[in-house]
Amino acid sequence: MYIAYSFNSQTQYRLDFLIEHCILAVAFFLPMSLDAATLFLGVGTALWTVKMIAVKRLLFKRTPFDESIALLVILSAASIGGSPDPSFSFYNYYHLMGRYILLYYLVINNLNSLQQVQRLVWAVMASALLVTSYGFYQYVHGVDISTFHWVDGEQFPDLKVRIFSTLQNPNLLAGFLVVVMSLAIGQGLYTERIGSKLLLFALVIVLGTCLVLTYSRGAWLSIVAVATICGRFYNRKVLWLFLLIPLGALFCQDAVMERLMSIFNPTDTSSTLRIALWESTIAMIWDKPLLGIGWGSYWLVYPEYDFFLNNPAARIVHAHNMYLHIAAEIGIPGLLVFLIIIYGHTKKAMDILSHTNNRWVTGLMLGIVAAVLGLAVNGFTDYIMFNVQLSMLFWLLNGVIITIWQEVAATTKNN
């Protein structure tokens, strides 16, 4: 069923057209320019408001998660009271939470067909290709990473370049690549068109090569989770692809093998720092378990809990663990609500995956489930959704799940 534009009047048609393309622009510019993505999000929201004024009614679709999202918004706002700088915390809160919630509901209320969602997914993939291309450019021309403190130079003397493209940090680039690779893998497995299948898996290879060059160990582990979920829902033989990893590593640079094996090395300075940060964060949670230390206040509070660096000038912006960080900033109840939102959307995607007869929808839902699982695994050793762009991408994917769920439910009802 094709219902890309739901109103008859020329004005309403144009508004729908413009809103959709604002959403596409947000998805396209998200990894490249937060300012551009925010601009299009604002324009799209304004046009949505104009559309409601034009039709003289509230155009707002309820979702199964409205109450949970509202509770997350309330708990996050309540945490501001415990911040050492409430003004900063409030400013950070409404700028970030506002983006996430607006994007989520803008997608749900203004994308009404599978064709529109397809265009959105292709916008994300086209953007990823450009981001990856710039990453390769960095690798070829070299990037001095000595001033970024991303790598222990004594432990990894051969590691001279870690690419980060447009995303400020190799781990952030790696997290973005894992998400887009998951989407491409899911669609590639289920598409029946040979040309599309070859194109999607060629994209996976390109993105995967770029992922290796980020030298992000957490993201490499996330790919294991992605392959596991694909093996579970598509074909267990997919898991045998991991036999190619050790073979491929033999032909890689020594730095890749050293970086991979350092995952199991407890004396790695990166691992030591992470453990120290977790200890400090647990202390924060212990002191303020209900409402936390305040939204966005981790870097303000950390010096009081600096048991490892003992450096008052150190600026540590997150805990390198998604779950501990969220619990520290907005409290344990806030973390639980956030996990309920993740679980609920993932379960909804898995339900669609199990019951739909549309192969493209099946592939997309598999890709999103794999992407979320990859983010969840990565969250144990990092917190890449501290980055605004990746958090917006997370909420965008949740919005896509609900959009597909509503479309599938409507199609089933009509049939």
Tab-separated table of C-alpha atoms in Angstrom:
chain	number	residue	atom	x	y	z
A	1	MET	CA	0.000	0.000	0.000
A	2	TYR	CA	1.436	3.365	-1.012
A	3	ILE	CA	0.248	6.376	0.978
A	4	ALA	CA	3.258	8.655	0.895
A	5	TYR	CA	1.151	11.823	1.041
A	6	SER	CA	-2.084	11.673	2.957
A	7	PHE	CA	-3.822	15.000	2.203
A	8	ASN	CA	-5.518	16.105	-0.983
A	9	SER	CA	-4.937	19.835	-1.038
A	10	GLN	CA	-1.870	21.132	-2.826
A	11	THR	CA	-0.705	23.024	0.266
A	12	GLN	CA	-0.929	19.979	2.511
A	13	TYR	CA	0.758	17.842	-0.127
A	14	ARG	CA	3.664	20.266	-0.260
A	15	LEU	CA	3.913	20.355	3.531
A	16	ASP	CA	4.088	16.555	3.691
A	17	PHE	CA	6.691	16.560	0.935
A	18	LEU	CA	8.843	19.159	2.695
A	19	ILE	CA	8.569	17.478	6.101
A	20	GLU	CA	9.650	14.128	4.669
A	21	HIS	CA	12.646	15.705	2.995
A	22	CYS	CA	13.581	17.505	6.214
A	23	ILE	CA	13.641	14.103	7.917
A	24	LEU	CA	15.761	12.705	5.081
A	25	ALA	CA	18.125	15.651	5.457
A	26	VAL	CA	18.436	15.046	9.200
A	27	ALA	CA	19.367	11.412	8.547
A	28	PHE	CA	21.835	12.361	5.813
A	29	PHE	CA	23.623	15.166	7.641
A	30	LEU	CA	23.542	13.572	11.095
A	31	PRO	CA	27.053	12.031	11.076
A	32	MET	CA	28.570	14.940	9.153
A	33	SER	CA	27.165	18.089	10.733
A	34	LEU	CA	25.122	18.301	13.926
A	35	ASP	CA	24.302	21.934	13.118
A	36	ALA	CA	22.832	21.016	9.723
A	37	ALA	CA	20.884	18.089	11.181
A	38	THR	CA	19.514	20.312	13.945
A	39	LEU	CA	18.508	22.978	11.426
A	40	PHE	CA	16.501	20.504	9.353
A	41	LEU	CA	14.980	19.014	12.502
A	42	GLY	CA	13.805	22.467	13.515
A	43	VAL	CA	12.406	23.249	10.070
A	44	GLY	CA	10.646	19.885	9.916
A	45	THR	CA	9.084	20.434	13.342
A	46	ALA	CA	7.931	23.924	12.352
A	47	LEU	CA	6.355	22.567	9.153
A	48	TRP	CA	4.636	19.813	11.152
A	49	THR	CA	3.160	22.535	13.371
A	50	VAL	CA	2.021	24.495	10.312
A	51	LYS	CA	0.402	21.340	8.935
A	52	MET	CA	-1.598	20.854	12.144
A	53	ILE	CA	-2.727	24.463	11.992
A	54	ALA	CA	-3.730	23.989	8.335
A	55	VAL	CA	-5.904	20.935	9.057
A	56	LYS	CA	-7.126	22.394	12.382
A	57	ARG	CA	-6.454	19.281	14.442
A	58	LEU	CA	-3.715	17.647	16.466
A	59	LEU	CA	-1.787	15.236	14.236
A	60	PHE	CA	-0.159	13.073	16.879
A	61	LYS	CA	-0.029	9.286	16.815
A	62	ARG	CA	0.084	7.468	20.126
A	63	THR	CA	2.735	4.803	20.604
A	64	PRO	CA	3.013	1.966	23.134
A	65	PHE	CA	5.944	3.802	24.749
A	66	ASP	CA	4.565	7.286	25.335
A	67	GLU	CA	4.287	6.769	29.092
A	68	SER	CA	7.811	5.335	29.401
A	69	ILE	CA	9.277	8.171	27.349
A	70	ALA	CA	7.364	10.743	29.405
A	71	LEU	CA	8.718	9.144	32.590
A	72	LEU	CA	12.271	9.272	31.222
A	73	VAL	CA	11.792	12.962	30.398
A	74	ILE	CA	10.467	13.658	33.911
A	75	LEU	CA	13.185	11.723	35.745
A	76	SER	CA	15.875	13.359	33.637
A	77	ALA	CA	14.450	16.789	34.421
A	78	ALA	CA	14.189	15.941	38.129
A	79	SER	CA	17.881	15.006	38.211
A	80	ILE	CA	18.794	18.620	37.407
A	81	GLY	CA	18.040	19.530	41.013
A	82	GLY	CA	21.041	17.479	42.163
A	83	SER	CA	23.486	19.040	39.706
A	84	PRO	CA	26.340	21.184	41.035
A	85	ASP	CA	25.465	23.609	38.213
A	86	PRO	CA	21.677	23.440	37.619
A	87	SER	CA	21.788	26.167	34.950
A	88	PHE	CA	24.248	24.232	32.809
A	89	SER	CA	22.423	20.959	33.437
A	90	PHE	CA	19.068	22.470	32.409
A	91	TYR	CA	20.571	24.049	29.284
A	92	ASN	CA	22.147	20.739	28.301
A	93	TYR	CA	18.943	18.842	29.093
A	94	TYR	CA	16.481	20.781	26.985
A	95	HIS	CA	18.897	21.079	24.064
A	96	LEU	CA	19.581	17.337	23.939
A	97	MET	CA	16.406	15.709	25.217
A	98	GLY	CA	14.458	18.117	23.018
A	99	ARG	CA	16.310	16.913	19.922
A	100	TYR	CA	15.774	13.247	20.745
A	101	ILE	CA	12.061	13.425	21.474
A	102	LEU	CA	11.265	15.771	18.580
A	103	LEU	CA	13.070	13.530	16.089
A	104	TYR	CA	11.347	10.403	17.420
A	105	TYR	CA	7.839	11.825	17.107
A	106	LEU	CA	8.565	13.723	13.885
A	107	VAL	CA	9.428	10.413	12.201
A	108	ILE	CA	6.454	8.535	13.655
A	109	ASN	CA	3.904	11.185	12.751
A	110	ASN	CA	5.131	12.129	9.291
A	111	LEU	CA	6.405	8.960	7.628
A	112	ASN	CA	3.367	6.949	6.567
A	113	SER	CA	4.622	4.350	4.104
A	114	LEU	CA	7.322	1.772	3.576
A	115	GLN	CA	8.557	3.722	0.571
A	116	GLN	CA	9.286	6.724	2.756
A	117	VAL	CA	11.170	4.568	5.257
A	118	GLN	CA	13.156	3.051	2.394
A	119	ARG	CA	14.237	6.504	1.304
A	120	LEU	CA	15.235	7.290	4.891
A	121	VAL	CA	17.390	4.165	5.140
A	122	TRP	CA	19.097	4.916	1.846
A	123	ALA	CA	19.813	8.451	3.071
A	124	VAL	CA	21.589	6.978	6.109
A	125	MET	CA	23.609	4.619	3.904
A	126	ALA	CA	24.558	7.333	1.422
A	127	SER	CA	25.762	9.469	4.308
A	128	ALA	CA	27.766	6.550	5.709
A	129	LEU	CA	29.486	6.100	2.356
A	130	LEU	CA	30.626	9.725	2.368
A	131	VAL	CA	31.775	9.498	5.991
A	132	THR	CA	33.711	6.331	5.177
A	133	SER	CA	35.312	7.929	2.129
A	134	TYR	CA	36.633	10.751	4.270
A	135	GLY	CA	37.903	8.182	6.745
A	136	PHE	CA	39.912	6.479	4.008
A	137	TYR	CA	41.264	9.883	3.008
A	138	GLN	CA	42.496	10.367	6.584
A	139	TYR	CA	44.169	6.968	6.546
A	140	VAL	CA	45.948	7.545	3.244
A	141	HIS	CA	47.182	11.013	4.162
A	142	GLY	CA	47.807	10.203	7.806
A	143	VAL	CA	46.412	11.769	10.963
A	144	ASP	CA	48.608	12.654	13.923
A	145	ILE	CA	46.883	10.991	16.890
A	146	SER	CA	49.647	11.655	19.410
A	147	THR	CA	47.855	14.682	20.874
A	148	PHE	CA	44.503	12.907	21.266
A	149	HIS	CA	45.610	10.317	23.867
A	150	TRP	CA	43.549	7.622	22.197
A	151	VAL	CA	46.334	5.040	22.267
A	152	ASP	CA	49.051	3.962	24.669
A	153	GLY	CA	52.096	4.658	22.472
A	154	GLU	CA	54.344	2.397	24.532
A	155	GLN	CA	52.024	-0.592	24.299
A	156	PHE	CA	51.073	-0.016	20.641
A	157	PRO	CA	54.201	1.436	18.990
A	158	ASP	CA	53.063	0.376	15.503
A	159	LEU	CA	49.702	2.089	15.759
A	160	LYS	CA	50.223	5.502	14.170
A	161	VAL	CA	46.837	6.254	12.596
A	162	ARG	CA	43.282	5.845	13.879
A	163	ILE	CA	40.663	7.321	11.594
A	164	PHE	CA	37.667	9.210	12.960
A	165	SER	CA	36.320	10.932	9.824
A	166	THR	CA	33.647	13.511	10.718
A	167	LEU	CA	32.801	12.083	14.146
A	168	GLN	CA	35.577	13.517	16.352
A	169	ASN	CA	36.700	10.189	17.802
A	170	PRO	CA	37.495	6.714	16.372
A	171	ASN	CA	35.132	4.997	18.812
A	172	LEU	CA	32.248	7.218	17.712
A	173	LEU	CA	32.963	6.530	14.044
A	174	ALA	CA	33.156	2.810	14.816
A	175	GLY	CA	29.805	2.876	16.620
A	176	PHE	CA	28.172	4.625	13.671
A	177	LEU	CA	29.682	2.107	11.245
A	178	VAL	CA	28.392	-0.840	13.301
A	179	VAL	CA	24.859	0.578	13.126
A	180	VAL	CA	24.914	1.146	9.362
A	181	MET	CA	26.628	-2.189	8.708
A	182	SER	CA	23.845	-3.891	10.669
A	183	LEU	CA	21.201	-2.196	8.520
A	184	ALA	CA	23.015	-3.180	5.313
A	185	ILE	CA	23.559	-6.778	6.454
A	186	GLY	CA	19.906	-7.237	7.417
A	187	GLN	CA	18.634	-5.928	4.101
A	188	GLY	CA	21.324	-7.745	2.138
A	189	LEU	CA	20.364	-11.092	3.640
A	190	TYR	CA	16.698	-10.760	2.778
A	191	THR	CA	16.653	-8.904	-0.525
A	192	GLU	CA	15.754	-11.085	-3.506
A	193	ARG	CA	17.370	-8.839	-6.096
A	194	ILE	CA	20.896	-9.983	-6.915
A	195	GLY	CA	21.994	-6.469	-7.855
A	196	SER	CA	20.761	-5.032	-4.564
A	197	LYS	CA	22.316	-7.888	-2.613
A	198	LEU	CA	25.715	-7.332	-4.224
A	199	LEU	CA	25.477	-3.580	-3.668
A	200	LEU	CA	24.563	-3.957	0.004
A	201	PHE	CA	27.282	-6.476	0.777
A	202	ALA	CA	29.828	-4.385	-1.108
A	203	LEU	CA	28.801	-1.541	1.216
A	204	VAL	CA	29.284	-3.853	4.213
A	205	ILE	CA	32.821	-4.665	3.046
A	206	VAL	CA	33.668	-0.977	2.593
A	207	LEU	CA	32.243	-0.034	5.989
A	208	GLY	CA	33.909	-3.049	7.604
A	209	THR	CA	37.296	-2.063	6.224
A	210	CYS	CA	36.840	1.425	7.641
A	211	LEU	CA	35.768	-0.119	10.948
A	212	VAL	CA	39.040	-2.042	11.180
A	213	LEU	CA	40.973	1.181	10.671
A	214	THR	CA	39.292	2.807	13.672
A	215	TYR	CA	41.060	0.230	15.865
A	216	SER	CA	38.049	0.357	18.171
A	217	ARG	CA	38.085	-2.854	20.178
A	218	GLY	CA	34.617	-2.361	21.642
A	219	ALA	CA	33.120	-1.986	18.165
A	220	TRP	CA	34.933	-5.119	16.998
A	221	LEU	CA	33.204	-7.012	19.802
A	222	SER	CA	29.907	-5.419	18.783
A	223	ILE	CA	30.244	-7.015	15.363
A	224	VAL	CA	30.312	-10.404	17.112
A	225	ALA	CA	26.916	-9.522	18.602
A	226	VAL	CA	25.635	-8.418	15.183
A	227	ALA	CA	26.681	-11.709	13.565
A	228	THR	CA	25.160	-13.664	16.449
A	229	ILE	CA	21.741	-12.066	16.046
A	230	CYS	CA	21.882	-12.519	12.261
A	231	GLY	CA	22.771	-16.186	12.776
A	232	ARG	CA	19.894	-16.568	15.211
A	233	PHE	CA	17.208	-15.115	12.951
A	234	TYR	CA	18.510	-15.813	9.450
A	235	ASN	CA	20.901	-18.730	9.236
A	236	ARG	CA	23.264	-20.227	11.796
A	237	LYS	CA	25.841	-20.627	9.045
A	238	VAL	CA	26.402	-16.887	9.268
A	239	LEU	CA	28.261	-17.555	12.522
A	240	TRP	CA	30.862	-19.561	10.603
A	241	LEU	CA	31.971	-16.312	9.026
A	242	PHE	CA	33.913	-15.717	12.227
A	243	LEU	CA	36.336	-18.399	11.134
A	244	LEU	CA	37.535	-15.850	8.591
A	245	ILE	CA	38.492	-13.340	11.280
A	246	PRO	CA	41.647	-15.107	12.580
A	247	LEU	CA	42.659	-15.893	9.010
A	248	GLY	CA	42.191	-12.289	7.978
A	249	ALA	CA	44.106	-11.037	11.006
A	250	LEU	CA	47.190	-12.951	9.852
A	251	PHE	CA	47.354	-10.739	6.786
A	252	CYS	CA	46.671	-7.495	8.634
A	253	GLN	CA	49.151	-5.080	10.087
A	254	ASP	CA	50.808	-6.112	13.321
A	255	ALA	CA	49.001	-3.202	14.976
A	256	VAL	CA	45.632	-4.818	14.251
A	257	MET	CA	46.640	-8.113	15.852
A	258	GLU	CA	48.183	-6.347	18.853
A	259	ARG	CA	45.078	-4.227	19.299
A	260	LEU	CA	42.811	-7.267	19.034
A	261	MET	CA	44.786	-9.327	21.535
A	262	SER	CA	44.990	-6.415	23.999
A	263	ILE	CA	41.289	-6.963	24.713
A	264	PHE	CA	42.412	-9.777	26.976
A	265	ASN	CA	45.275	-7.819	28.549
A	266	PRO	CA	44.272	-6.430	31.977
A	267	THR	CA	47.433	-4.296	32.175
A	268	ASP	CA	46.450	-2.193	29.135
A	269	THR	CA	46.321	1.423	30.297
A	270	SER	CA	42.964	1.953	28.569
A	271	SER	CA	41.468	-0.999	30.439
A	272	THR	CA	42.991	0.168	33.728
A	273	LEU	CA	41.516	3.650	33.313
A	274	ARG	CA	38.103	2.237	32.449
A	275	ILE	CA	38.036	0.100	35.580
A	276	ALA	CA	39.024	3.136	37.654
A	277	LEU	CA	36.261	5.203	36.055
A	278	TRP	CA	33.726	2.480	36.797
A	279	GLU	CA	34.760	2.443	40.450
A	280	SER	CA	34.334	6.221	40.649
A	281	THR	CA	30.971	6.046	38.883
A	282	ILE	CA	29.675	3.329	41.192
A	283	ALA	CA	30.577	5.614	44.101
A	284	MET	CA	28.502	8.389	42.502
A	285	ILE	CA	25.548	6.031	42.120
A	286	TRP	CA	25.919	4.864	45.714
A	287	ASP	CA	25.760	8.455	46.965
A	288	LYS	CA	22.784	9.513	44.802
A	289	PRO	CA	20.920	6.380	43.643
A	290	LEU	CA	17.452	7.877	43.045
A	291	LEU	CA	17.867	11.022	40.949
A	292	GLY	CA	21.595	10.953	40.265
A	293	ILE	CA	24.166	13.716	40.128
A	294	GLY	CA	22.308	15.677	37.453
A	295	TRP	CA	21.813	15.453	33.696
A	296	GLY	CA	25.091	16.174	31.873
A	297	SER	CA	26.976	16.741	35.140
A	298	TYR	CA	29.398	13.818	35.082
A	299	TRP	CA	32.399	15.947	34.141
A	300	LEU	CA	31.528	18.447	36.863
A	301	VAL	CA	31.251	15.836	39.596
A	302	TYR	CA	34.076	13.483	38.584
A	303	PRO	CA	36.897	15.457	40.312
A	304	GLU	CA	35.215	14.710	43.661
A	305	TYR	CA	35.436	10.975	42.901
A	306	ASP	CA	38.826	10.942	41.191
A	307	PHE	CA	40.409	8.014	43.023
A	308	PHE	CA	42.780	7.099	40.192
A	309	LEU	CA	44.142	10.116	38.318
A	310	ASN	CA	44.205	12.439	41.325
A	311	ASN	CA	44.267	15.346	38.924
A	312	PRO	CA	41.776	18.182	39.596
A	313	ALA	CA	42.331	19.507	36.071
A	314	ALA	CA	41.340	16.209	34.428
A	315	ARG	CA	38.170	16.532	32.340
A	316	ILE	CA	36.422	13.157	32.155
A	317	VAL	CA	33.153	13.556	30.301
A	318	HIS	CA	31.702	10.057	30.583
A	319	ALA	CA	32.165	6.781	32.445
A	320	HIS	CA	33.076	4.563	29.459
A	321	ASN	CA	30.071	2.444	30.422
A	322	MET	CA	26.631	3.430	29.181
A	323	TYR	CA	24.701	1.788	31.998
A	324	LEU	CA	26.800	3.154	34.843
A	325	HIS	CA	26.889	6.632	33.307
A	326	ILE	CA	23.126	6.891	32.887
A	327	ALA	CA	22.519	5.580	36.405
A	328	ALA	CA	25.023	8.094	37.791
A	329	GLU	CA	23.497	11.120	36.028
A	330	ILE	CA	19.742	10.476	36.285
A	331	GLY	CA	19.559	7.729	38.923
A	332	ILE	CA	18.828	4.008	38.927
A	333	PRO	CA	15.091	4.516	38.186
A	334	GLY	CA	16.051	6.593	35.142
A	335	LEU	CA	18.361	3.829	33.932
A	336	LEU	CA	15.615	1.231	34.365
A	337	VAL	CA	13.154	3.318	32.347
A	338	PHE	CA	15.766	3.786	29.609
A	339	LEU	CA	16.345	0.018	29.495
A	340	ILE	CA	12.583	-0.575	29.324
A	341	ILE	CA	12.432	1.748	26.301
A	342	ILE	CA	15.288	-0.112	24.595
A	343	TYR	CA	13.773	-3.510	25.403
A	344	GLY	CA	10.278	-2.474	24.341
A	345	HIS	CA	11.328	-1.148	20.949
A	346	THR	CA	13.621	-4.119	20.322
A	347	LYS	CA	10.850	-6.572	21.205
A	348	LYS	CA	8.470	-4.724	18.914
A	349	ALA	CA	11.018	-5.024	16.092
A	350	MET	CA	11.466	-8.740	16.811
A	351	ASP	CA	7.687	-9.256	16.755
A	352	ILE	CA	7.506	-7.586	13.336
A	353	LEU	CA	10.484	-9.659	12.202
A	354	SER	CA	8.751	-12.887	13.227
A	355	HIS	CA	5.332	-12.184	11.719
A	356	THR	CA	5.702	-10.054	8.588
A	357	ASN	CA	5.748	-11.566	5.110
A	358	ASN	CA	7.506	-8.547	3.610
A	359	ARG	CA	11.142	-9.518	3.103
A	360	TRP	CA	12.370	-5.917	3.045
A	361	VAL	CA	10.669	-5.198	6.364
A	362	THR	CA	12.129	-8.415	7.789
A	363	GLY	CA	15.614	-7.388	6.698
A	364	LEU	CA	15.238	-3.877	8.078
A	365	MET	CA	13.970	-5.111	11.449
A	366	LEU	CA	16.795	-7.654	11.642
A	367	GLY	CA	19.273	-4.861	10.895
A	368	ILE	CA	17.819	-2.575	13.558
A	369	VAL	CA	17.733	-5.338	16.193
A	370	ALA	CA	21.353	-6.176	15.375
A	371	ALA	CA	22.318	-2.487	15.534
A	372	VAL	CA	20.685	-2.002	18.945
A	373	LEU	CA	22.291	-5.191	20.256
A	374	GLY	CA	25.644	-3.940	18.989
A	375	LEU	CA	25.133	-0.632	20.826
A	376	ALA	CA	24.099	-2.533	23.957
A	377	VAL	CA	27.243	-4.685	23.906
A	378	ASN	CA	29.439	-1.675	23.195
A	379	GLY	CA	27.790	0.045	26.141
A	380	PHE	CA	29.579	-2.215	28.617
A	381	THR	CA	32.972	-0.734	27.738
A	382	ASP	CA	32.073	2.668	26.293
A	383	TYR	CA	29.285	5.230	26.048
A	384	ILE	CA	29.176	6.305	22.427
A	385	MET	CA	25.633	7.628	22.796
A	386	PHE	CA	27.134	10.385	24.895
A	387	ASN	CA	27.630	11.806	21.408
A	388	VAL	CA	24.530	13.771	20.380
A	389	GLN	CA	24.590	12.523	16.783
A	390	LEU	CA	24.655	8.861	17.755
A	391	SER	CA	21.892	9.374	20.328
A	392	MET	CA	19.785	11.057	17.645
A	393	LEU	CA	20.456	8.098	15.357
A	394	PHE	CA	19.305	5.760	18.140
A	395	TRP	CA	16.013	7.639	18.536
A	396	LEU	CA	15.624	7.813	14.758
A	397	LEU	CA	15.811	4.003	14.567
A	398	ASN	CA	13.263	3.677	17.361
A	399	GLY	CA	10.965	5.976	15.411
A	400	VAL	CA	11.406	3.774	12.331
A	401	ILE	CA	10.408	0.695	14.350
A	402	ILE	CA	7.135	2.323	15.417
A	403	THR	CA	6.472	3.635	11.893
A	404	ILE	CA	6.900	0.136	10.450
A	405	TRP	CA	4.787	-1.363	13.240
A	406	GLN	CA	1.952	1.063	12.506
A	407	GLU	CA	2.165	0.393	8.765
A	408	VAL	CA	2.211	-3.381	9.209
A	409	ALA	CA	-0.708	-3.190	11.677
A	410	ALA	CA	-2.710	-1.028	9.249
A	411	THR	CA	-2.006	-3.392	6.340
A	412	THR	CA	-3.011	-6.436	8.398
A	413	LYS	CA	-6.232	-4.735	9.513
A	414	ASN	CA	-7.182	-3.823	5.942
A	415	ASN	CA	-6.537	-7.355	4.755
